[in-house]
Tab-separated table of N, CA and C in Angstrom:
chain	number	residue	atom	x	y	z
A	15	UNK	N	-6.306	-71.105	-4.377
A	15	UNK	CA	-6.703	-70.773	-5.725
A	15	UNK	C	-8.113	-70.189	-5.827
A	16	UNK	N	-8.943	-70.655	-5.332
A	16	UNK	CA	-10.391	-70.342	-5.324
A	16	UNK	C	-10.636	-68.465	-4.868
A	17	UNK	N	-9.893	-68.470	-3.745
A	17	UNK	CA	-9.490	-66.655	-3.890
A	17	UNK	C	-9.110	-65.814	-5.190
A	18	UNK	N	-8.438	-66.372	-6.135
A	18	UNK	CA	-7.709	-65.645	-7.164
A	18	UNK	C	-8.505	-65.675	-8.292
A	19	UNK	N	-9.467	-66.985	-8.046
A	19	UNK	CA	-10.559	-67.313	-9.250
A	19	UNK	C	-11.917	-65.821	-8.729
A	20	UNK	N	-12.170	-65.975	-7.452
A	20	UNK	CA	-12.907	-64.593	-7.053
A	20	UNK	C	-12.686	-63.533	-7.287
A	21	UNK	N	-11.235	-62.716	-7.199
A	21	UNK	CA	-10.668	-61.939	-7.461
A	21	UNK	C	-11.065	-61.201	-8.930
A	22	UNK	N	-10.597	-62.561	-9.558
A	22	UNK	CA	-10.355	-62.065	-11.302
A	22	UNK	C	-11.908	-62.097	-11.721
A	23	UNK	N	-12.841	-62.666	-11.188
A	23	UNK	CA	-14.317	-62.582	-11.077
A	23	UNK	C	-14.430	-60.680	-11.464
A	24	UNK	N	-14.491	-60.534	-9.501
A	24	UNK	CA	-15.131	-59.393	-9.214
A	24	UNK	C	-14.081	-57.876	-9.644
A	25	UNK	N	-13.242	-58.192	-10.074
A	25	UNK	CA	-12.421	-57.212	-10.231
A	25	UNK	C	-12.653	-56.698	-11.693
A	26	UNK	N	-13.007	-57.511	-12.659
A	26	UNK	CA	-13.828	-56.700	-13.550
A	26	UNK	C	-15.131	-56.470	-13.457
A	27	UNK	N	-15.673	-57.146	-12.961
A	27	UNK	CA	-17.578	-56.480	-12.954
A	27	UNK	C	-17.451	-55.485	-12.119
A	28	UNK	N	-16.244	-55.045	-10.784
A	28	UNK	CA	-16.518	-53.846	-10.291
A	28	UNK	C	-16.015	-52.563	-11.436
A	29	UNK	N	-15.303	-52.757	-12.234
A	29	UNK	CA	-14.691	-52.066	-12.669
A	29	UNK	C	-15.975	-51.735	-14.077
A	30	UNK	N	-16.564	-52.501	-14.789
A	30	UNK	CA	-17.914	-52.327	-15.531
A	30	UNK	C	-18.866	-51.400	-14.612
A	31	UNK	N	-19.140	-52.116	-13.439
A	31	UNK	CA	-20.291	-51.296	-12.942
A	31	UNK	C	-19.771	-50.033	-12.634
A	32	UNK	N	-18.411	-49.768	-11.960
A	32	UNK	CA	-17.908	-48.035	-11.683
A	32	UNK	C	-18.063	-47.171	-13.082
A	33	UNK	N	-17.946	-47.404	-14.527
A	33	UNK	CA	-17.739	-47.085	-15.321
A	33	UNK	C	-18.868	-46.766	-16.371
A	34	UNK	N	-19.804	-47.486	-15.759
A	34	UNK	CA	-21.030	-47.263	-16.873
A	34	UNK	C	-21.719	-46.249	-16.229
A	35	UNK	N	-22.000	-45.753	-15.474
A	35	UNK	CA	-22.201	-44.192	-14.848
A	35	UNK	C	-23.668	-45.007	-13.586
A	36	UNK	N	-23.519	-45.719	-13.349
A	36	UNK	CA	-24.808	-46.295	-12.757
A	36	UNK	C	-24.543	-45.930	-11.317
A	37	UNK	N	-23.335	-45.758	-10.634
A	37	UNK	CA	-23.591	-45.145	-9.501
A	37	UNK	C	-23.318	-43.261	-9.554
A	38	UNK	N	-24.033	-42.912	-8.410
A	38	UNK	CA	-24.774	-41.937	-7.948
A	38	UNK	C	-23.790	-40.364	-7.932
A	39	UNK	N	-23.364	-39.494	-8.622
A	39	UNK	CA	-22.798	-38.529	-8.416
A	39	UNK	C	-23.023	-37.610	-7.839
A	40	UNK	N	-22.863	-36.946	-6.754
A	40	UNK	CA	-23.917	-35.486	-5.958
A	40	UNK	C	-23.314	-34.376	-6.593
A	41	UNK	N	-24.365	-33.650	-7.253
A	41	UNK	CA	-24.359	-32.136	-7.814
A	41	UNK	C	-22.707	-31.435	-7.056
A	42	UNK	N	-22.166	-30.669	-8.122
A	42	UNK	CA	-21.196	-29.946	-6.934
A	42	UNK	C	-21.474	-28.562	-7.674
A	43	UNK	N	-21.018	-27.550	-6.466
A	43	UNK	CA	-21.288	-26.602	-6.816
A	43	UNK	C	-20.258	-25.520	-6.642
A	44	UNK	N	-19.548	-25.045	-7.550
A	44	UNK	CA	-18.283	-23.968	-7.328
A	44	UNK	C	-18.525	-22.427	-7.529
A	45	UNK	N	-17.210	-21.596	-7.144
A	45	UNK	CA	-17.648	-20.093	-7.335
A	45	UNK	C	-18.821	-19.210	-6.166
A	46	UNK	N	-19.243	-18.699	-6.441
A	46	UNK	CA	-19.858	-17.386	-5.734
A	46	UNK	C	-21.471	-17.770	-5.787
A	47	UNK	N	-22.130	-18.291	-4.547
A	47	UNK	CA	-23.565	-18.729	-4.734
A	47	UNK	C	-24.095	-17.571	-3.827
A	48	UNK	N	-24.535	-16.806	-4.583
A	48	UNK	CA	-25.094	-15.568	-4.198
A	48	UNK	C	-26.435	-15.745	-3.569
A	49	UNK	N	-26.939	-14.803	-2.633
A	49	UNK	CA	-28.569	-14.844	-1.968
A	49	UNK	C	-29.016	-13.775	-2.841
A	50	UNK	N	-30.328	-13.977	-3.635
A	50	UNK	CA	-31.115	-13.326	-4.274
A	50	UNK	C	-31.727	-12.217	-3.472
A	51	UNK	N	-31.712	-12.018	-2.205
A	51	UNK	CA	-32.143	-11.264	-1.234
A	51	UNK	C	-30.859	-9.429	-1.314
A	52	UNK	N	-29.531	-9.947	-1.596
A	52	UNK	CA	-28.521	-9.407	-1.444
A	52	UNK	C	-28.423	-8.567	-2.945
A	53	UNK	N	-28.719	-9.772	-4.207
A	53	UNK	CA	-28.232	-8.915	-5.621
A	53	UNK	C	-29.526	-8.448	-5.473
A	54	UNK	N	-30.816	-8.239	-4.991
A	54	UNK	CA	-32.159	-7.339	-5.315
A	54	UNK	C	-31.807	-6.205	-4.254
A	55	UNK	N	-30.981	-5.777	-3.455
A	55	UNK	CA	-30.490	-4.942	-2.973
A	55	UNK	C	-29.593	-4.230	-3.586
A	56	UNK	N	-29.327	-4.671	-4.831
A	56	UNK	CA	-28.388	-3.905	-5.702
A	56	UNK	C	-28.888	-2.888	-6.318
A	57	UNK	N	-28.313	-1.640	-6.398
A	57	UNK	CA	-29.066	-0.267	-6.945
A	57	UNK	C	-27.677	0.635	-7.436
A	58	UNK	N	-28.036	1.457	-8.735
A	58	UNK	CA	-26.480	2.554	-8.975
A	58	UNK	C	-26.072	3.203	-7.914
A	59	UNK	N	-25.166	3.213	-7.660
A	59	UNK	CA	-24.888	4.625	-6.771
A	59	UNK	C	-23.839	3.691	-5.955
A	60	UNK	N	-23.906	2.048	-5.591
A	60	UNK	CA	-23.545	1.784	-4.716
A	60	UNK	C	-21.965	1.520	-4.599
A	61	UNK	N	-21.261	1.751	-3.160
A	61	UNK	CA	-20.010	1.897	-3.200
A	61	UNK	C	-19.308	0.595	-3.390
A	62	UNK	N	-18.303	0.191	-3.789
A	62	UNK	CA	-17.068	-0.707	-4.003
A	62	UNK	C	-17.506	-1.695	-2.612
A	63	UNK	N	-16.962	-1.192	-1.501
A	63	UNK	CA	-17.566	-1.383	-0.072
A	63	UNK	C	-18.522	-1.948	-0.030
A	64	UNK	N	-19.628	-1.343	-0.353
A	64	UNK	CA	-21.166	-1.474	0.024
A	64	UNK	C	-21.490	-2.671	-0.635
A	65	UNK	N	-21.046	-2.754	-1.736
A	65	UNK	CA	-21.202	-4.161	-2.832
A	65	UNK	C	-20.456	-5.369	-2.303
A	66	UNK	N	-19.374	-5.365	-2.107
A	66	UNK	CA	-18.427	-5.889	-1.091
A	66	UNK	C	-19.332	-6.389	0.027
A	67	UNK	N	-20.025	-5.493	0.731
A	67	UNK	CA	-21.100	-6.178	2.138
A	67	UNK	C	-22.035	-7.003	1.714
A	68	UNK	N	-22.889	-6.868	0.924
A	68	UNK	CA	-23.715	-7.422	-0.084
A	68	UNK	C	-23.290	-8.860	-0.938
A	69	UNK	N	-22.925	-8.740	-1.558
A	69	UNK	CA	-22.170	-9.923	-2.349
A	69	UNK	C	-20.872	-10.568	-1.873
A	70	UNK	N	-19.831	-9.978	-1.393
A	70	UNK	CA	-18.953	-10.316	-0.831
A	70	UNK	C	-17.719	-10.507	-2.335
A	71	UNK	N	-16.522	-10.858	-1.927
A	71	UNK	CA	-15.689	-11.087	-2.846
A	71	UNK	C	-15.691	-11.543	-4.419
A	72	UNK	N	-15.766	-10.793	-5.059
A	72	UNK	CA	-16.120	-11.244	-6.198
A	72	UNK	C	-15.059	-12.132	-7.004
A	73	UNK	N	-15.189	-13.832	-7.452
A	73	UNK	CA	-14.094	-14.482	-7.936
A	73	UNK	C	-13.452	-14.319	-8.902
A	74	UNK	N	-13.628	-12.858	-10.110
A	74	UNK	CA	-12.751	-12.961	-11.096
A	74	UNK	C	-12.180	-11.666	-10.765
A	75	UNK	N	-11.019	-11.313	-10.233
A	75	UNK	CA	-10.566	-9.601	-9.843
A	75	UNK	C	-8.963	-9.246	-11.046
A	76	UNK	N	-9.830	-8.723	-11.897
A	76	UNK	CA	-9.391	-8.619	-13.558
A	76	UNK	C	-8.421	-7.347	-13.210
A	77	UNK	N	-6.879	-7.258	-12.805
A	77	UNK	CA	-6.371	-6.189	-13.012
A	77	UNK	C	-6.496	-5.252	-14.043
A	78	UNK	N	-6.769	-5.314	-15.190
A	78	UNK	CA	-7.047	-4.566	-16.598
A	78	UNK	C	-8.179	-4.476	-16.094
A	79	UNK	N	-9.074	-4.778	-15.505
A	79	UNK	CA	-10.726	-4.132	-15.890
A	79	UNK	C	-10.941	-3.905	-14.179
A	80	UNK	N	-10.704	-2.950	-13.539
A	80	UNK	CA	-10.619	-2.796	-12.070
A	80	UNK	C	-12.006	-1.908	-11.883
A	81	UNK	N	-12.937	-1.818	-13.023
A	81	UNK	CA	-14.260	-1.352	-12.825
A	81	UNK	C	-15.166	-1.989	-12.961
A	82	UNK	N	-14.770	-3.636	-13.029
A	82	UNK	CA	-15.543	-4.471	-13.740
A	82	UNK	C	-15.252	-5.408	-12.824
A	83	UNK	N	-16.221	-5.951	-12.143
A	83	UNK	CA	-16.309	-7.140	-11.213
A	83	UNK	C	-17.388	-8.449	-12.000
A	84	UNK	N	-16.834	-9.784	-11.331
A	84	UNK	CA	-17.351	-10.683	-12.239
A	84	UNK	C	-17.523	-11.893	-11.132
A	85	UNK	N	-18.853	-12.644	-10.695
A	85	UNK	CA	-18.985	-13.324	-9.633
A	85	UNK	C	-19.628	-14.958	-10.774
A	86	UNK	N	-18.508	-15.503	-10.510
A	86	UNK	CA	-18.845	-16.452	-11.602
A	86	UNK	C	-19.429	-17.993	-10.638
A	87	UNK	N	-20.410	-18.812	-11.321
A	87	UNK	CA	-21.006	-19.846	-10.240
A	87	UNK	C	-21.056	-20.981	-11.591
A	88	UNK	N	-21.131	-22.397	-10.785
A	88	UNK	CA	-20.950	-23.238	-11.931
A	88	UNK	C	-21.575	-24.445	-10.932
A	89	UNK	N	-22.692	-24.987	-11.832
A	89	UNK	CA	-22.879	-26.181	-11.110
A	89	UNK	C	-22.589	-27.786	-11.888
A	90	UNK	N	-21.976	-28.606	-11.764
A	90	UNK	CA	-21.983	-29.924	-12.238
A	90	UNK	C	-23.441	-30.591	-11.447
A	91	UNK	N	-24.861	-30.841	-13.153
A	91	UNK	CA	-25.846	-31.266	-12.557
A	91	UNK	C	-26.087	-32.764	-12.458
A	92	UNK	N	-25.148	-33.476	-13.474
A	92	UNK	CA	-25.837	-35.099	-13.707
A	92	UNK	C	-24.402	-35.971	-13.815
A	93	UNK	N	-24.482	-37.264	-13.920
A	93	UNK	CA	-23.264	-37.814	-13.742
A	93	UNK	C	-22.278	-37.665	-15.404
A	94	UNK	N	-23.100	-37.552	-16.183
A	94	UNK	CA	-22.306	-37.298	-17.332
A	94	UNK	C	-20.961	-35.889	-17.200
A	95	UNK	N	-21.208	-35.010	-16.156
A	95	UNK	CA	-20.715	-34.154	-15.829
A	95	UNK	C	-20.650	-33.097	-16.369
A	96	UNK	N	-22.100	-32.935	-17.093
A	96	UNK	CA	-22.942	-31.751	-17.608
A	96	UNK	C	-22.699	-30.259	-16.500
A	97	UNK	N	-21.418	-29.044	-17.191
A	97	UNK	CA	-21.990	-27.995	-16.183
A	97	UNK	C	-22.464	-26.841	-16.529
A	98	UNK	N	-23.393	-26.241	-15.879
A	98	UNK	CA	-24.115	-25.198	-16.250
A	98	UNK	C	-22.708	-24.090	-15.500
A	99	UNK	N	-22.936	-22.653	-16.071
A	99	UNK	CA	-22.045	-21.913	-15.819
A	99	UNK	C	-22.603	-20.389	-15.879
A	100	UNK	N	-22.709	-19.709	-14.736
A	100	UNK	CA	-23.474	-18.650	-14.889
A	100	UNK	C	-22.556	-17.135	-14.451
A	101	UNK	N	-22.506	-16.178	-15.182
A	101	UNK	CA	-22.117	-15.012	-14.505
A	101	UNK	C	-22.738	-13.913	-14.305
A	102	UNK	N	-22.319	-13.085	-13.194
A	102	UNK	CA	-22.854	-12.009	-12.831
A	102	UNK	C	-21.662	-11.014	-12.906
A	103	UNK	N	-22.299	-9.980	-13.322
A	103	UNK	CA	-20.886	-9.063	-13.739
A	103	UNK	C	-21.685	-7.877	-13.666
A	104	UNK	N	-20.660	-6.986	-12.662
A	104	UNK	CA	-20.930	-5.553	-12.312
A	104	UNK	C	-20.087	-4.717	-12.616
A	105	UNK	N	-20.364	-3.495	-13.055
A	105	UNK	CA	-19.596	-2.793	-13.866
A	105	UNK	C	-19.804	-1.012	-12.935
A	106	UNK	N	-18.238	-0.668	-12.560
A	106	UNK	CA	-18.376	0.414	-11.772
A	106	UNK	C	-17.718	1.744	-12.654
A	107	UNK	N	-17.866	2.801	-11.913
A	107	UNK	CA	-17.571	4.133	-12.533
A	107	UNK	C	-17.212	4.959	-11.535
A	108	UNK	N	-15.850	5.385	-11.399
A	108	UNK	CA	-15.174	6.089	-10.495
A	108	UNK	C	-15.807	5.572	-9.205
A	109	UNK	N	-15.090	4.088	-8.671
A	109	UNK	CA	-15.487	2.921	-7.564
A	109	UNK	C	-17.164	3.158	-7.099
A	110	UNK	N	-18.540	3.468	-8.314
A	110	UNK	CA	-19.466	3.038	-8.108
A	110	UNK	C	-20.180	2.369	-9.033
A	111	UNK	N	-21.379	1.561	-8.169
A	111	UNK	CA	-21.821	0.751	-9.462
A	111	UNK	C	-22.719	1.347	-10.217
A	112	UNK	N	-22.151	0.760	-12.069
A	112	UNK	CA	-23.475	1.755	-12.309
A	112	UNK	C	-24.448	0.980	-12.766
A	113	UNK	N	-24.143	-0.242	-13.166
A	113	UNK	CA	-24.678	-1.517	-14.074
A	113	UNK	C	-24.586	-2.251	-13.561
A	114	UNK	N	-25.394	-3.652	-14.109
A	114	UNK	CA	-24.965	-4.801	-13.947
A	114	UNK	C	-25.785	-5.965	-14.769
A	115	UNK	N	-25.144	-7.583	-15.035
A	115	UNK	CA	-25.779	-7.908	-16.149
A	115	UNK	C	-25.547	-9.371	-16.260
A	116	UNK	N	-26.127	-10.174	-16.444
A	116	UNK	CA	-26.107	-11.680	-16.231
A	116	UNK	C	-26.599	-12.577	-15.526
A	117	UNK	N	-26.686	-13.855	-15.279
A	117	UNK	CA	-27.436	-14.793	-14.162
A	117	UNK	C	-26.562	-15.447	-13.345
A	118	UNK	N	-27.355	-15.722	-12.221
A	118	UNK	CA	-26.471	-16.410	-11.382
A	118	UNK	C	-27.712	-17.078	-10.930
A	119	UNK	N	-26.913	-18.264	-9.776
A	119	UNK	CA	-28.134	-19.175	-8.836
A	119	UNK	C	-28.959	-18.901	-7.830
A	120	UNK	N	-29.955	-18.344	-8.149
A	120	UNK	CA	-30.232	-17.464	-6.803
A	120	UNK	C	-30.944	-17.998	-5.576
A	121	UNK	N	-31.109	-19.455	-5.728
A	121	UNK	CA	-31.877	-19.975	-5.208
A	121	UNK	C	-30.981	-21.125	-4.583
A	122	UNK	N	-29.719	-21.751	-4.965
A	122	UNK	CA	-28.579	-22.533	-4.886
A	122	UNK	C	-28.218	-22.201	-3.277
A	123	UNK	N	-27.819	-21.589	-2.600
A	123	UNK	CA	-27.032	-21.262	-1.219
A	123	UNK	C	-28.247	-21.591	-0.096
A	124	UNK	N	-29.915	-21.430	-0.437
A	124	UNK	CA	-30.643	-21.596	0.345
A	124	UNK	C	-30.803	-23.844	-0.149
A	125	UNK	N	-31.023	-24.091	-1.034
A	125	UNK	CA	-30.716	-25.195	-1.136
A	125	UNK	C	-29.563	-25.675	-0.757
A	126	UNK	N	-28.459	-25.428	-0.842
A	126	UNK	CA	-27.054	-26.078	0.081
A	126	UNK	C	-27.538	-25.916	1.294
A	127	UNK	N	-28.088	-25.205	2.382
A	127	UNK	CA	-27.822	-24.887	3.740
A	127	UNK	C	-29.019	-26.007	3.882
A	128	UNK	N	-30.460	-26.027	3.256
A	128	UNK	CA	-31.297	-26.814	3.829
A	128	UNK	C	-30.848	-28.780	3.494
A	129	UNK	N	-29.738	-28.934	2.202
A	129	UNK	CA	-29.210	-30.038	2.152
A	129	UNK	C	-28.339	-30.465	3.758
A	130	UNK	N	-27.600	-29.447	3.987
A	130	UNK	CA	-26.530	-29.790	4.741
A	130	UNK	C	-27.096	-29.934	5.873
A	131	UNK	N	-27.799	-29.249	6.795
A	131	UNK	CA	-28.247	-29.586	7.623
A	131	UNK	C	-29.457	-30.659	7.948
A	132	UNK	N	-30.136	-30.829	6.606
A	132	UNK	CA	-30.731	-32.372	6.558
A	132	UNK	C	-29.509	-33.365	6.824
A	133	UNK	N	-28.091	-33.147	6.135
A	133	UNK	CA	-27.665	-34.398	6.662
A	133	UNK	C	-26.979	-34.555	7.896
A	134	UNK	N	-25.974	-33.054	7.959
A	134	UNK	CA	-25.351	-33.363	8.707
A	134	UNK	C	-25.945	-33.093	10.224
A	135	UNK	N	-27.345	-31.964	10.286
A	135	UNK	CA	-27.637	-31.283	11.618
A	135	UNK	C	-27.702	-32.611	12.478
A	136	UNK	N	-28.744	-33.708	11.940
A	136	UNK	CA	-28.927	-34.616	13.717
A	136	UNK	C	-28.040	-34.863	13.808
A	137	UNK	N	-26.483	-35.174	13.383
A	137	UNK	CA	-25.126	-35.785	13.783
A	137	UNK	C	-24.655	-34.679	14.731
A	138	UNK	N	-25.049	-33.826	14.037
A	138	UNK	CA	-23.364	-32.897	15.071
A	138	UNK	C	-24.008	-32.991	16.510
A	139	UNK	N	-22.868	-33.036	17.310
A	139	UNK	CA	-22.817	-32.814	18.942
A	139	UNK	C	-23.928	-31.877	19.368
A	140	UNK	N	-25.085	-31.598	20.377
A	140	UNK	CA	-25.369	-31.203	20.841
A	140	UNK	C	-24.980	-30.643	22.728
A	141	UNK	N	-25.107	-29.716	22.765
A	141	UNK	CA	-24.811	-29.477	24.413
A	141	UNK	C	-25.465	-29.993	24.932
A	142	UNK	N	-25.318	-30.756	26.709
A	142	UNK	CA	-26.028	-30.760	27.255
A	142	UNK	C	-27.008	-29.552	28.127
A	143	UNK	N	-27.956	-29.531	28.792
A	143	UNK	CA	-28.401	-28.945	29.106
A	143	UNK	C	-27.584	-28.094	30.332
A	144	UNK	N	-26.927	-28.949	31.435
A	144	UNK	CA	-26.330	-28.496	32.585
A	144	UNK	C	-25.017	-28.095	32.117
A	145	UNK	N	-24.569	-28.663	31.070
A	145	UNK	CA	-23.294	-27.934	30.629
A	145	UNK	C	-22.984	-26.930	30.098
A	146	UNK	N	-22.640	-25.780	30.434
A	146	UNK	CA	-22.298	-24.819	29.744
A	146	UNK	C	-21.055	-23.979	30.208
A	147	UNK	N	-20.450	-23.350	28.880
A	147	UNK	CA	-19.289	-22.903	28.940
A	147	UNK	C	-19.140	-21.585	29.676
């Protein structure tokens, strides 16, 4: 009995504490996290292609608007699950760009890479020295 009296204890205070937002949510981040290095390389003239090398796949590919590219980024910042939502949208003319207009994270992809490898770099496997492939 004394198990079942624990049980019915902790099985609601875990369920209070999961629920009142007190533990820890990590930022997530979806869509197209562009390098600010890449859209300041952006200039008219440039080809379908060339934009393509630069930015890479753009996530909204609008059959009706096939001159109009749209690189959409969204971050969830706090546990309430507050998200910010940003677009970048380029606008072409006979497959070049001539415009373009909106925000994105430009600073987001260099923060993911220096997160990830804070956590994960000392874990991963290293080679040994005499070993090699």
């Amino acid at each position: 009995m004394p198990s079942i009296r624990r049980l019915l204890l902790i099985a609601p205070l875990s369920l209070a504490v999961a629920g009142c937002g007190i533990l820890y949510k990590q930022p997530i981040y979806q869509g197209n996290l562009l390098e600010k290095e890449a859209v300041d390389q952006l200039r008219p003239g440039l080809s379908k292609q060339q934009v393509l090398g630069l930015l890479g796949t753009p996530s909204v590919a609008d059959p009706f608007h096939a001159q109009r590219w749209d690189y959409a980024a969204s971050e969830r910042t706090n546990r309430r699950g507050d998200v910010e939502i940003k677009t970048l949208t380029l606008h072409f003319e006979n497959d070049r760009l001539v415009s373009w207009e909106g925000e994105y994270f430009p600073e987001q992809d260099l923060e993911l890479a220096r997160k990830t490898v804070r956590q994960f770099g000392p874990n991963l496997p290293r080679e040994k020295e005499g070993r090699r492939r």
